Amino acid sequence: MKALWQSEEIADAVNGIASASFSVEGVAFDSREIKKNDLFLALKGEQADGHNYIKAAFEKGASGVLTMQPTAYPHVLVEDTHRALEALGQAGRRRNHGKIIGITGSVGKTSVKEALRLALKAIAPDKVHSSLKSYNNHVGVPLSLARMPKDSRFGIFEMGMNHAGELSQLTQWVRPDIALVTSIAPAHAAFFRDEAAIAEAKGEIFEGLQPSGIAIIPYDSPYRDQLMAKAKKQGAEIRSFGFGEGATIRAQDVIQEADGRILVRASLPNREIIFPLSMSGHHWVSNAMAVLAVVDALEADITLASLALGEIKGLAGRGQRFFIPIGEGQATIIDESYNANPASMAATIAVLGNEKKSGQRIALLGDMRELGENSPQYHTALADPLSRANVSHAILVGEEMKALAKALTGKIACDWVPDANEAEAKILNLLKADDVVLIKGSNSLGLSNVVSSLAKRGHACSI
């Protein structure tokens, strides 16, 4: 592989001193994730000090280390490895001359990032770089920038926040040519006055736009005008996506097919396209429109991008499906275990309601965290989506789900359990052939462990 960084480049970027000449092909801060010829970042955190794992990193194949302490291994010595990571990320951004896309939003940013990556990969194989996992904070964003090859044609960066002002810093590092807001919803509501304040904070992404940059806004959002005003203040060209007339990229028709796939007819400024989408649900149609809006803004091949959208299978924690054997049949598990807020809960419950299986529709739902003083109301409000989806049985996990359990009394069969372990036991006792189970909740509950345990029993689903 071609070197990502030379030690001299690293030292120059971070104002450090290189002990020897070396080259690296990747960058990582977790010694367990080190690959051959990686640069290990010895970051010092509240729980662990990366300097204690330098030997382990080199035993796994690291070529060099960014460190605050002299070491016998090839290294670049700096005063502060966190500041050095930020500087290396900014250097990675400066040396790239491709098109950079920044993505934020209350719901859907990782799904859109992954879908956009696959769409652009169909257009420019081996020239698309994107942040891994949900690396979207003050460590993940500069790390993702530092990992970007200098000849990348497209760079896609997710940016997250749970307090006002955080996106301002991240977007200045990314300096996107195109900035997309996927949605506004009461995620991290405990830290904001109201949803308008969340919209204001999400709009900070436009502050880092390059001159002549493009802002892409959710047309159907009640905060559309607020986001537009924020983008106009930065001199951005404004485009939009959604379902309503007036959206730059608009889903005009959505046709559900018997095999679970859907056909979408979308209108663009100068044409219409029809394409299949493997992922079901209103929210995935919206995600697809957001992706096409970015591709259109890039003046890239819309046809190739739309065909790539038709090939997307479920993402782990965000719609991935698998079967597990039950007697002579099988049950379907829908893995939506990566985090939850009121909007994403309602969207995925609606997907469960559209399932055509003959068995039970079971919802295993965990607490939605960081919703502040209105948390009980947000949880209770899920009773209506569950009823509309004709859910047969709800298994509710965590203290905050007690409010929903009370609201479901006499309406839907319901079990409340305190933790993920008991939830798994309930599911296994309840499951029958042809049942469909939706699993969703905040990360801290560990429902992904339930998914992993169940997945060991089964096999992947094609849609």
Protein backbone atom coordinates (compact mmCIF):
# COMPACT_ATOMS: atom_id res chain seq x y z
CA MET A 1 0.00 0.00 0.00
CA LYS A 2 1.03 3.60 -0.62
CA ALA A 3 2.17 5.44 2.49
CA LEU A 4 -0.45 7.66 4.10
CA TRP A 5 2.10 9.76 5.99
CA GLN A 6 5.89 9.98 6.24
CA SER A 7 7.37 10.71 9.66
CA GLU A 8 8.76 14.02 8.39
CA GLU A 9 5.28 15.08 7.23
CA ILE A 10 3.80 14.13 10.59
CA ALA A 11 6.45 16.04 12.53
CA ASP A 12 5.96 19.12 10.36
CA ALA A 13 2.17 18.98 10.69
CA VAL A 14 2.14 18.62 14.49
CA ASN A 15 5.23 20.70 15.33
CA GLY A 16 6.92 17.62 16.77
CA ILE A 17 10.32 15.92 16.61
CA ALA A 18 10.74 12.66 14.70
CA SER A 19 13.16 10.17 16.27
CA ALA A 20 13.63 8.28 13.00
CA SER A 21 12.40 8.10 9.43
CA PHE A 22 9.31 5.90 9.01
CA SER A 23 6.10 5.75 7.01
CA VAL A 24 2.58 4.74 8.02
CA GLU A 25 -0.42 3.42 6.12
CA GLY A 26 -3.07 4.12 8.77
CA VAL A 27 -3.76 5.94 12.03
CA ALA A 28 -5.35 4.53 15.22
CA PHE A 29 -5.65 5.43 18.89
CA ASP A 30 -6.82 2.03 20.19
CA SER A 31 -3.93 -0.43 20.44
CA ARG A 32 -6.39 -3.28 19.92
CA GLU A 33 -7.25 -1.92 16.48
CA ILE A 34 -3.69 -1.39 15.29
CA LYS A 35 -2.84 -2.87 11.89
CA LYS A 36 0.53 -3.40 10.27
CA ASN A 37 2.30 -0.09 9.51
CA ASP A 38 -0.16 2.06 11.45
CA LEU A 39 0.66 5.22 13.38
CA PHE A 40 -0.38 4.72 17.02
CA LEU A 41 -1.71 7.79 18.82
CA ALA A 42 -0.84 7.62 22.51
CA LEU A 43 -3.79 9.64 23.77
CA LYS A 44 -4.23 10.21 27.48
CA GLY A 45 -7.83 10.02 28.67
CA GLU A 46 -9.75 9.85 31.92
CA GLN A 47 -9.89 6.05 31.93
CA ALA A 48 -6.66 5.03 30.19
CA ASP A 49 -3.30 6.37 29.05
CA GLY A 50 -2.23 5.30 25.57
CA HIS A 51 1.43 5.56 26.57
CA ASN A 52 0.94 2.36 28.57
CA TYR A 53 0.08 0.52 25.34
CA ILE A 54 2.93 1.62 23.07
CA LYS A 55 4.70 -1.74 23.33
CA ALA A 56 1.44 -3.58 22.56
CA ALA A 57 0.87 -1.38 19.50
CA PHE A 58 4.30 -2.18 18.08
CA GLU A 59 3.83 -5.87 18.79
CA LYS A 60 0.74 -5.64 16.57
CA GLY A 61 2.74 -4.03 13.76
CA ALA A 62 2.72 -0.26 14.32
CA SER A 63 5.39 1.65 12.39
CA GLY A 64 5.51 4.68 14.64
CA VAL A 65 3.86 6.41 17.58
CA LEU A 66 2.76 9.95 18.34
CA THR A 67 3.80 10.39 21.96
CA MET A 68 4.38 12.88 24.77
CA GLN A 69 7.08 10.65 26.28
CA PRO A 70 10.37 9.60 24.65
CA THR A 71 10.39 5.90 23.75
CA ALA A 72 12.78 3.43 22.16
CA TYR A 73 10.31 2.86 19.32
CA PRO A 74 10.16 5.11 16.21
CA HIS A 75 8.14 8.11 17.26
CA VAL A 76 7.18 11.75 16.85
CA LEU A 77 7.49 13.57 20.16
CA VAL A 78 4.92 16.29 20.95
CA GLU A 79 3.78 18.29 23.95
CA ASP A 80 0.11 17.22 23.70
CA THR A 81 -1.06 14.25 21.65
CA HIS A 82 -4.68 15.47 21.56
CA ARG A 83 -3.58 18.80 20.06
CA ALA A 84 -1.25 16.93 17.73
CA LEU A 85 -4.13 14.77 16.48
CA GLU A 86 -6.15 17.91 15.73
CA ALA A 87 -3.19 19.39 13.85
CA LEU A 88 -2.62 16.18 11.88
CA GLY A 89 -6.30 16.11 10.93
CA GLN A 90 -6.15 19.70 9.72
CA ALA A 91 -3.03 18.90 7.71
CA GLY A 92 -4.87 15.95 6.17
CA ARG A 93 -7.66 18.31 5.14
CA ARG A 94 -5.28 20.95 3.70
CA ARG A 95 -3.44 18.54 1.43
CA ASN A 96 -6.61 17.10 -0.11
CA HIS A 97 -8.12 18.78 -3.18
CA GLY A 98 -11.19 16.60 -3.63
CA LYS A 99 -14.75 17.45 -2.67
CA ILE A 100 -15.52 17.29 1.05
CA ILE A 101 -18.99 16.59 2.43
CA GLY A 102 -19.99 17.25 6.04
CA ILE A 103 -23.07 15.56 7.51
CA THR A 104 -24.97 16.22 10.72
CA GLY A 105 -28.51 15.78 11.99
CA SER A 106 -30.53 14.42 14.89
CA VAL A 107 -31.43 11.23 13.03
CA GLY A 108 -29.91 9.40 10.09
CA LYS A 109 -26.46 10.95 9.81
CA THR A 110 -24.52 7.65 10.00
CA SER A 111 -26.98 5.87 7.70
CA VAL A 112 -26.77 8.70 5.15
CA LYS A 113 -22.98 8.77 5.44
CA GLU A 114 -22.76 5.04 4.71
CA ALA A 115 -25.30 5.20 1.88
CA LEU A 116 -23.47 8.16 0.35
CA ARG A 117 -20.16 6.32 0.63
CA LEU A 118 -21.57 3.38 -1.33
CA ALA A 119 -23.17 5.68 -3.90
CA LEU A 120 -19.94 7.60 -4.51
CA LYS A 121 -17.92 4.39 -4.50
CA ALA A 122 -19.95 3.31 -7.54
CA ILE A 123 -18.84 6.54 -9.22
CA ALA A 124 -15.21 6.68 -8.09
CA PRO A 125 -13.98 3.27 -6.84
CA ASP A 126 -10.99 3.52 -4.47
CA LYS A 127 -11.25 7.31 -4.34
CA VAL A 128 -13.87 7.70 -1.59
CA HIS A 129 -12.91 8.26 2.04
CA SER A 130 -15.35 8.44 4.95
CA SER A 131 -15.28 8.44 8.72
CA LEU A 132 -15.61 4.98 10.25
CA LYS A 133 -18.37 3.90 12.63
CA SER A 134 -19.78 7.01 14.29
CA TYR A 135 -16.46 8.78 14.67
CA ASN A 136 -18.11 12.20 14.81
CA ASN A 137 -16.72 14.01 17.87
CA HIS A 138 -13.63 16.02 18.82
CA VAL A 139 -11.47 12.87 18.57
CA GLY A 140 -13.24 11.02 15.78
CA VAL A 141 -13.39 13.90 13.30
CA PRO A 142 -9.67 14.80 13.31
CA LEU A 143 -8.82 11.09 13.32
CA SER A 144 -10.97 10.60 10.21
CA LEU A 145 -9.34 13.61 8.55
CA ALA A 146 -5.87 12.27 9.38
CA ARG A 147 -6.81 8.94 7.77
CA MET A 148 -7.87 10.54 4.48
CA PRO A 149 -5.55 9.72 1.55
CA LYS A 150 -4.35 12.90 -0.13
CA ASP A 151 -5.69 11.79 -3.53
CA SER A 152 -9.24 11.05 -2.34
CA ARG A 153 -11.77 12.43 -4.81
CA PHE A 154 -14.51 12.53 -2.18
CA GLY A 155 -14.31 12.80 1.61
CA ILE A 156 -17.40 12.22 3.77
CA PHE A 157 -17.37 13.28 7.40
CA GLU A 158 -20.05 12.81 10.03
CA MET A 159 -20.26 15.45 12.74
CA GLY A 160 -22.21 15.04 15.96
CA MET A 161 -22.92 17.17 19.01
CA ASN A 162 -24.86 17.18 22.24
CA HIS A 163 -24.15 20.77 23.26
CA ALA A 164 -24.29 24.10 21.46
CA GLY A 165 -20.94 25.22 20.03
CA GLU A 166 -19.49 21.76 19.40
CA LEU A 167 -20.24 21.70 15.69
CA SER A 168 -18.62 25.11 15.24
CA GLN A 169 -15.23 23.59 16.01
CA LEU A 170 -15.73 20.37 14.06
CA THR A 171 -16.87 22.09 10.87
CA GLN A 172 -13.88 24.44 10.96
CA TRP A 173 -11.65 21.37 10.87
CA VAL A 174 -13.61 19.67 8.08
CA ARG A 175 -14.25 22.81 5.98
CA PRO A 176 -16.86 21.09 3.81
CA ASP A 177 -17.70 22.00 0.23
CA ILE A 178 -21.17 20.59 0.88
CA ALA A 179 -22.87 20.57 4.29
CA LEU A 180 -25.96 18.41 4.85
CA VAL A 181 -28.42 18.43 7.75
CA THR A 182 -30.44 15.19 7.71
CA SER A 183 -33.12 16.08 10.28
CA ILE A 184 -34.00 17.94 13.45
CA ALA A 185 -35.48 15.94 16.35
CA PRO A 186 -35.34 15.94 20.17
CA ALA A 187 -32.06 14.02 20.47
CA HIS A 188 -29.98 15.18 23.49
CA ALA A 189 -32.98 17.32 24.41
CA ALA A 190 -31.77 17.45 28.02
CA PHE A 191 -29.06 19.89 26.93
CA PHE A 192 -31.26 22.27 24.91
CA ARG A 193 -34.07 24.69 25.62
CA ASP A 194 -36.24 23.29 22.83
CA GLU A 195 -36.05 21.83 19.30
CA ALA A 196 -35.44 25.26 17.82
CA ALA A 197 -32.26 25.42 19.90
CA ILE A 198 -31.26 22.00 18.55
CA ALA A 199 -31.82 23.31 15.00
CA GLU A 200 -29.68 26.34 15.78
CA ALA A 201 -26.87 24.10 17.01
CA LYS A 202 -27.11 21.77 13.99
CA GLY A 203 -26.96 24.82 11.73
CA GLU A 204 -23.45 25.50 13.04
CA ILE A 205 -22.23 23.04 10.38
CA PHE A 206 -22.67 25.80 7.78
CA GLU A 207 -20.11 28.01 9.56
CA GLY A 208 -17.25 25.96 8.11
CA LEU A 209 -18.47 25.89 4.52
CA GLN A 210 -15.92 26.72 1.86
CA PRO A 211 -16.54 29.82 -0.29
CA SER A 212 -19.30 28.99 -2.81
CA GLY A 213 -20.25 26.05 -0.60
CA ILE A 214 -23.61 24.30 -0.80
CA ALA A 215 -25.98 23.80 2.13
CA ILE A 216 -28.48 20.94 1.86
CA ILE A 217 -31.50 21.20 4.14
CA PRO A 218 -34.45 18.90 4.99
CA TYR A 219 -37.31 20.60 3.12
CA ASP A 220 -40.11 19.12 5.21
CA SER A 221 -38.60 20.13 8.55
CA PRO A 222 -40.48 22.76 10.58
CA TYR A 223 -37.02 24.30 11.07
CA ARG A 224 -36.31 24.62 7.34
CA ASP A 225 -36.45 28.43 7.34
CA GLN A 226 -34.26 28.65 10.43
CA LEU A 227 -31.64 26.41 8.81
CA MET A 228 -31.88 28.37 5.56
CA ALA A 229 -31.26 31.63 7.41
CA LYS A 230 -28.22 30.13 9.10
CA ALA A 231 -26.85 28.93 5.74
CA LYS A 232 -27.57 32.24 3.98
CA LYS A 233 -25.59 34.04 6.66
CA GLN A 234 -22.56 32.07 5.47
CA GLY A 235 -23.21 32.93 1.82
CA ALA A 236 -24.09 29.35 0.93
CA GLU A 237 -26.05 28.14 -2.06
CA ILE A 238 -29.12 26.41 -0.60
CA ARG A 239 -30.66 23.17 -1.83
CA SER A 240 -33.13 20.81 -0.19
CA PHE A 241 -34.45 17.27 -0.17
CA GLY A 242 -37.68 15.65 0.97
CA PHE A 243 -41.25 14.89 -0.04
CA GLY A 244 -42.90 18.29 -0.36
CA GLU A 245 -43.33 20.30 -3.53
CA GLY A 246 -40.51 22.78 -3.68
CA ALA A 247 -37.76 20.41 -2.54
CA THR A 248 -34.77 20.43 -4.89
CA ILE A 249 -34.67 16.63 -4.77
CA ARG A 250 -38.13 15.22 -4.14
CA ALA A 251 -39.58 11.73 -3.66
CA GLN A 252 -42.77 11.88 -5.72
CA ASP A 253 -43.94 8.27 -5.54
CA VAL A 254 -43.04 5.31 -3.35
CA ILE A 255 -44.29 1.87 -4.40
CA GLN A 256 -44.00 -1.10 -2.04
CA GLU A 257 -43.25 -4.38 -3.85
CA ALA A 258 -44.13 -7.87 -2.63
CA ASP A 259 -40.51 -8.84 -1.86
CA GLY A 260 -40.11 -5.94 0.58
CA ARG A 261 -38.17 -3.70 -1.80
CA ILE A 262 -39.61 -0.37 -2.82
CA LEU A 263 -39.50 1.64 -6.02
CA VAL A 264 -38.98 5.37 -5.69
CA ARG A 265 -39.73 7.97 -8.34
CA ALA A 266 -37.70 11.08 -7.62
CA SER A 267 -37.68 14.48 -9.29
CA LEU A 268 -34.44 16.37 -9.74
CA PRO A 269 -34.00 19.89 -11.13
CA ASN A 270 -33.72 18.68 -14.74
CA ARG A 271 -34.99 15.10 -14.79
CA GLU A 272 -36.84 12.28 -13.06
CA ILE A 273 -35.43 8.91 -12.06
CA ILE A 274 -36.96 5.67 -10.84
CA PHE A 275 -34.84 3.36 -8.72
CA PRO A 276 -35.24 0.44 -6.29
CA LEU A 277 -34.48 0.72 -2.58
CA SER A 278 -33.86 -2.39 -0.51
CA MET A 279 -34.26 -0.64 2.82
CA SER A 280 -37.87 -0.04 3.82
CA GLY A 281 -39.45 2.82 5.69
CA HIS A 282 -40.26 6.48 5.14
CA HIS A 283 -36.99 7.44 6.83
CA TRP A 284 -34.93 5.46 4.32
CA VAL A 285 -36.66 7.15 1.41
CA SER A 286 -35.71 10.45 3.04
CA ASN A 287 -32.13 9.21 3.47
CA ALA A 288 -32.03 8.31 -0.22
CA MET A 289 -33.21 11.79 -1.20
CA ALA A 290 -30.47 13.30 0.95
CA VAL A 291 -27.86 11.14 -0.78
CA LEU A 292 -29.12 12.09 -4.24
CA ALA A 293 -29.11 15.76 -3.23
CA VAL A 294 -25.41 15.51 -2.39
CA VAL A 295 -24.59 13.59 -5.59
CA ASP A 296 -26.51 16.17 -7.64
CA ALA A 297 -24.64 19.01 -5.90
CA LEU A 298 -21.37 17.27 -6.78
CA GLU A 299 -22.52 17.05 -10.43
CA ALA A 300 -21.70 13.35 -10.25
CA ASP A 301 -23.47 10.41 -11.92
CA ILE A 302 -26.99 10.25 -10.45
CA THR A 303 -27.83 7.03 -12.29
CA LEU A 304 -24.91 5.11 -10.82
CA ALA A 305 -25.65 6.54 -7.39
CA SER A 306 -29.31 5.55 -7.51
CA LEU A 307 -28.45 2.01 -8.61
CA ALA A 308 -26.03 1.75 -5.68
CA LEU A 309 -28.85 2.76 -3.31
CA GLY A 310 -30.79 -0.24 -4.56
CA GLU A 311 -27.97 -2.53 -3.44
CA ILE A 312 -27.77 -1.31 0.15
CA LYS A 313 -28.51 -3.99 2.70
CA GLY A 314 -29.11 -3.28 6.36
CA LEU A 315 -26.36 -1.60 8.34
CA ALA A 316 -25.40 -3.09 11.69
CA GLY A 317 -27.52 -1.41 14.34
CA ARG A 318 -29.43 0.54 11.68
CA GLY A 319 -31.80 -1.82 9.93
CA GLN A 320 -29.75 -4.95 9.40
CA ARG A 321 -31.86 -8.12 9.40
CA PHE A 322 -31.22 -11.76 10.14
CA PHE A 323 -33.21 -14.94 10.67
CA ILE A 324 -33.03 -17.26 13.67
CA PRO A 325 -34.47 -20.80 13.60
CA ILE A 326 -37.62 -21.40 15.64
CA GLY A 327 -38.94 -24.98 15.56
CA GLU A 328 -39.45 -25.85 11.90
CA GLY A 329 -39.57 -22.19 10.89
CA GLN A 330 -37.71 -18.99 11.62
CA ALA A 331 -38.16 -15.53 13.08
CA THR A 332 -36.87 -12.24 11.66
CA ILE A 333 -34.80 -9.85 13.78
CA ILE A 334 -34.56 -6.18 12.76
CA ASP A 335 -31.46 -4.68 14.35
CA GLU A 336 -32.00 -0.98 15.07
CA SER A 337 -30.03 -1.19 18.30
CA TYR A 338 -27.71 1.74 17.58
CA ASN A 339 -29.21 4.48 19.72
CA ALA A 340 -32.70 5.94 19.83
CA ASN A 341 -34.65 9.16 20.05
CA PRO A 342 -38.39 9.85 19.61
CA ALA A 343 -38.15 10.41 15.84
CA SER A 344 -36.07 7.32 15.07
CA MET A 345 -38.22 5.18 17.36
CA ALA A 346 -41.41 6.22 15.57
CA ALA A 347 -39.84 5.65 12.15
CA THR A 348 -38.62 2.13 12.89
CA ILE A 349 -41.85 1.12 14.65
CA ALA A 350 -43.63 2.10 11.43
CA VAL A 351 -41.29 -0.24 9.51
CA LEU A 352 -42.28 -3.05 11.89
CA GLY A 353 -45.92 -2.25 11.18
CA ASN A 354 -45.38 -2.77 7.44
CA GLU A 355 -44.06 -6.31 7.87
CA LYS A 356 -46.10 -8.95 6.03
CA LYS A 357 -45.18 -11.98 8.15
CA SER A 358 -48.02 -14.03 9.61
CA GLY A 359 -46.59 -14.17 13.14
CA GLN A 360 -46.34 -11.68 15.98
CA ARG A 361 -44.88 -8.21 15.66
CA ILE A 362 -42.70 -7.81 18.73
CA ALA A 363 -40.99 -4.57 19.77
CA LEU A 364 -38.03 -4.80 22.15
CA LEU A 365 -37.50 -1.16 23.08
CA GLY A 366 -35.02 0.38 25.49
CA ASP A 367 -34.82 3.76 27.21
CA MET A 368 -34.28 6.87 25.11
CA ARG A 369 -31.66 8.74 27.10
CA GLU A 370 -30.79 12.44 27.45
CA LEU A 371 -34.35 13.69 26.88
CA GLY A 372 -34.49 15.87 29.96
CA GLU A 373 -37.57 16.70 32.01
CA ASN A 374 -39.93 15.75 29.18
CA SER A 375 -38.61 12.19 29.00
CA PRO A 376 -41.78 10.56 30.43
CA GLN A 377 -43.94 12.28 27.80
CA TYR A 378 -41.60 11.28 24.96
CA HIS A 379 -41.69 7.66 26.10
CA THR A 380 -45.45 7.62 26.63
CA ALA A 381 -45.97 9.06 23.14
CA LEU A 382 -44.64 5.83 21.62
CA ALA A 383 -47.92 4.12 22.54
CA ASP A 384 -49.65 5.51 19.46
CA PRO A 385 -47.00 4.36 16.92
CA LEU A 386 -47.03 0.91 18.55
CA SER A 387 -50.81 0.71 18.24
CA ARG A 388 -50.78 1.87 14.62
CA ALA A 389 -48.15 -0.77 13.85
CA ASN A 390 -50.38 -3.49 15.34
CA VAL A 391 -47.57 -4.61 17.63
CA SER A 392 -48.53 -7.84 19.38
CA HIS A 393 -46.12 -7.64 22.29
CA ALA A 394 -43.75 -5.01 23.67
CA ILE A 395 -40.71 -5.79 25.82
CA LEU A 396 -39.56 -2.57 27.46
CA VAL A 397 -36.11 -2.14 29.00
CA GLY A 398 -34.92 0.43 31.53
CA GLU A 399 -36.28 2.84 34.10
CA GLU A 400 -37.50 5.44 31.63
CA MET A 401 -39.57 2.86 29.74
CA LYS A 402 -41.78 2.42 32.82
CA ALA A 403 -43.82 5.40 31.58
CA LEU A 404 -44.58 3.61 28.30
CA ALA A 405 -45.34 0.34 30.09
CA LYS A 406 -47.99 2.15 32.10
CA ALA A 407 -49.45 3.76 28.97
CA LEU A 408 -49.74 0.36 27.24
CA THR A 409 -51.65 -1.28 30.09
CA GLY A 410 -54.82 -2.83 28.70
CA LYS A 411 -53.86 -1.95 25.11
CA ILE A 412 -50.85 -4.06 24.08
CA ALA A 413 -49.32 -7.08 25.81
CA CYS A 414 -46.28 -5.73 27.57
CA ASP A 415 -43.39 -6.82 29.79
CA TRP A 416 -41.06 -4.40 31.56
CA VAL A 417 -37.54 -5.60 32.44
CA PRO A 418 -34.67 -3.73 34.05
CA ASP A 419 -31.83 -4.74 31.73
CA ALA A 420 -30.73 -6.31 28.44
CA ASN A 421 -30.07 -9.76 29.93
CA GLU A 422 -33.66 -10.16 31.09
CA ALA A 423 -34.89 -8.76 27.77
CA GLU A 424 -33.07 -11.50 25.88
CA ALA A 425 -34.59 -14.18 28.10
CA LYS A 426 -38.08 -12.73 27.50
CA ILE A 427 -37.56 -12.73 23.75
CA LEU A 428 -36.38 -16.32 23.63
CA ASN A 429 -39.40 -17.47 25.66
CA LEU A 430 -41.80 -15.52 23.49
CA LEU A 431 -40.56 -16.17 19.94
CA LYS A 432 -42.44 -18.35 17.48
CA ALA A 433 -41.99 -19.08 13.79
CA ASP A 434 -42.82 -16.18 11.46
CA ASP A 435 -42.50 -13.58 14.24
CA VAL A 436 -40.72 -10.29 13.52
CA VAL A 437 -38.77 -8.55 16.29
CA LEU A 438 -37.62 -4.94 16.28
CA ILE A 439 -34.77 -4.14 18.71
CA LYS A 440 -34.02 -0.48 19.46
CA GLY A 441 -32.80 1.63 22.37
CA SER A 442 -30.05 3.94 23.58
CA ASN A 443 -26.52 2.55 23.32
CA SER A 444 -25.89 2.59 27.04
CA LEU A 445 -28.50 -0.13 27.60
CA GLY A 446 -26.46 -2.70 25.70
CA LEU A 447 -29.24 -3.99 23.44
CA SER A 448 -26.57 -4.57 20.78
CA ASN A 449 -25.43 -7.46 23.01
CA VAL A 450 -28.89 -9.00 22.69
CA VAL A 451 -28.61 -8.64 18.91
CA SER A 452 -25.16 -10.25 18.89
CA SER A 453 -26.37 -13.16 21.00
CA LEU A 454 -29.39 -13.75 18.78
CA ALA A 455 -27.32 -13.37 15.60
CA LYS A 456 -25.14 -16.31 16.65
CA ARG A 457 -28.23 -18.45 16.37
CA GLY A 458 -29.15 -17.38 12.87
CA HIS A 459 -28.09 -16.10 9.44
CA ALA A 460 -28.25 -12.88 7.45
CA CYS A 461 -31.32 -11.76 5.55
CA SER A 462 -30.95 -10.48 1.99
CA ILE A 463 -33.18 -7.44 2.41
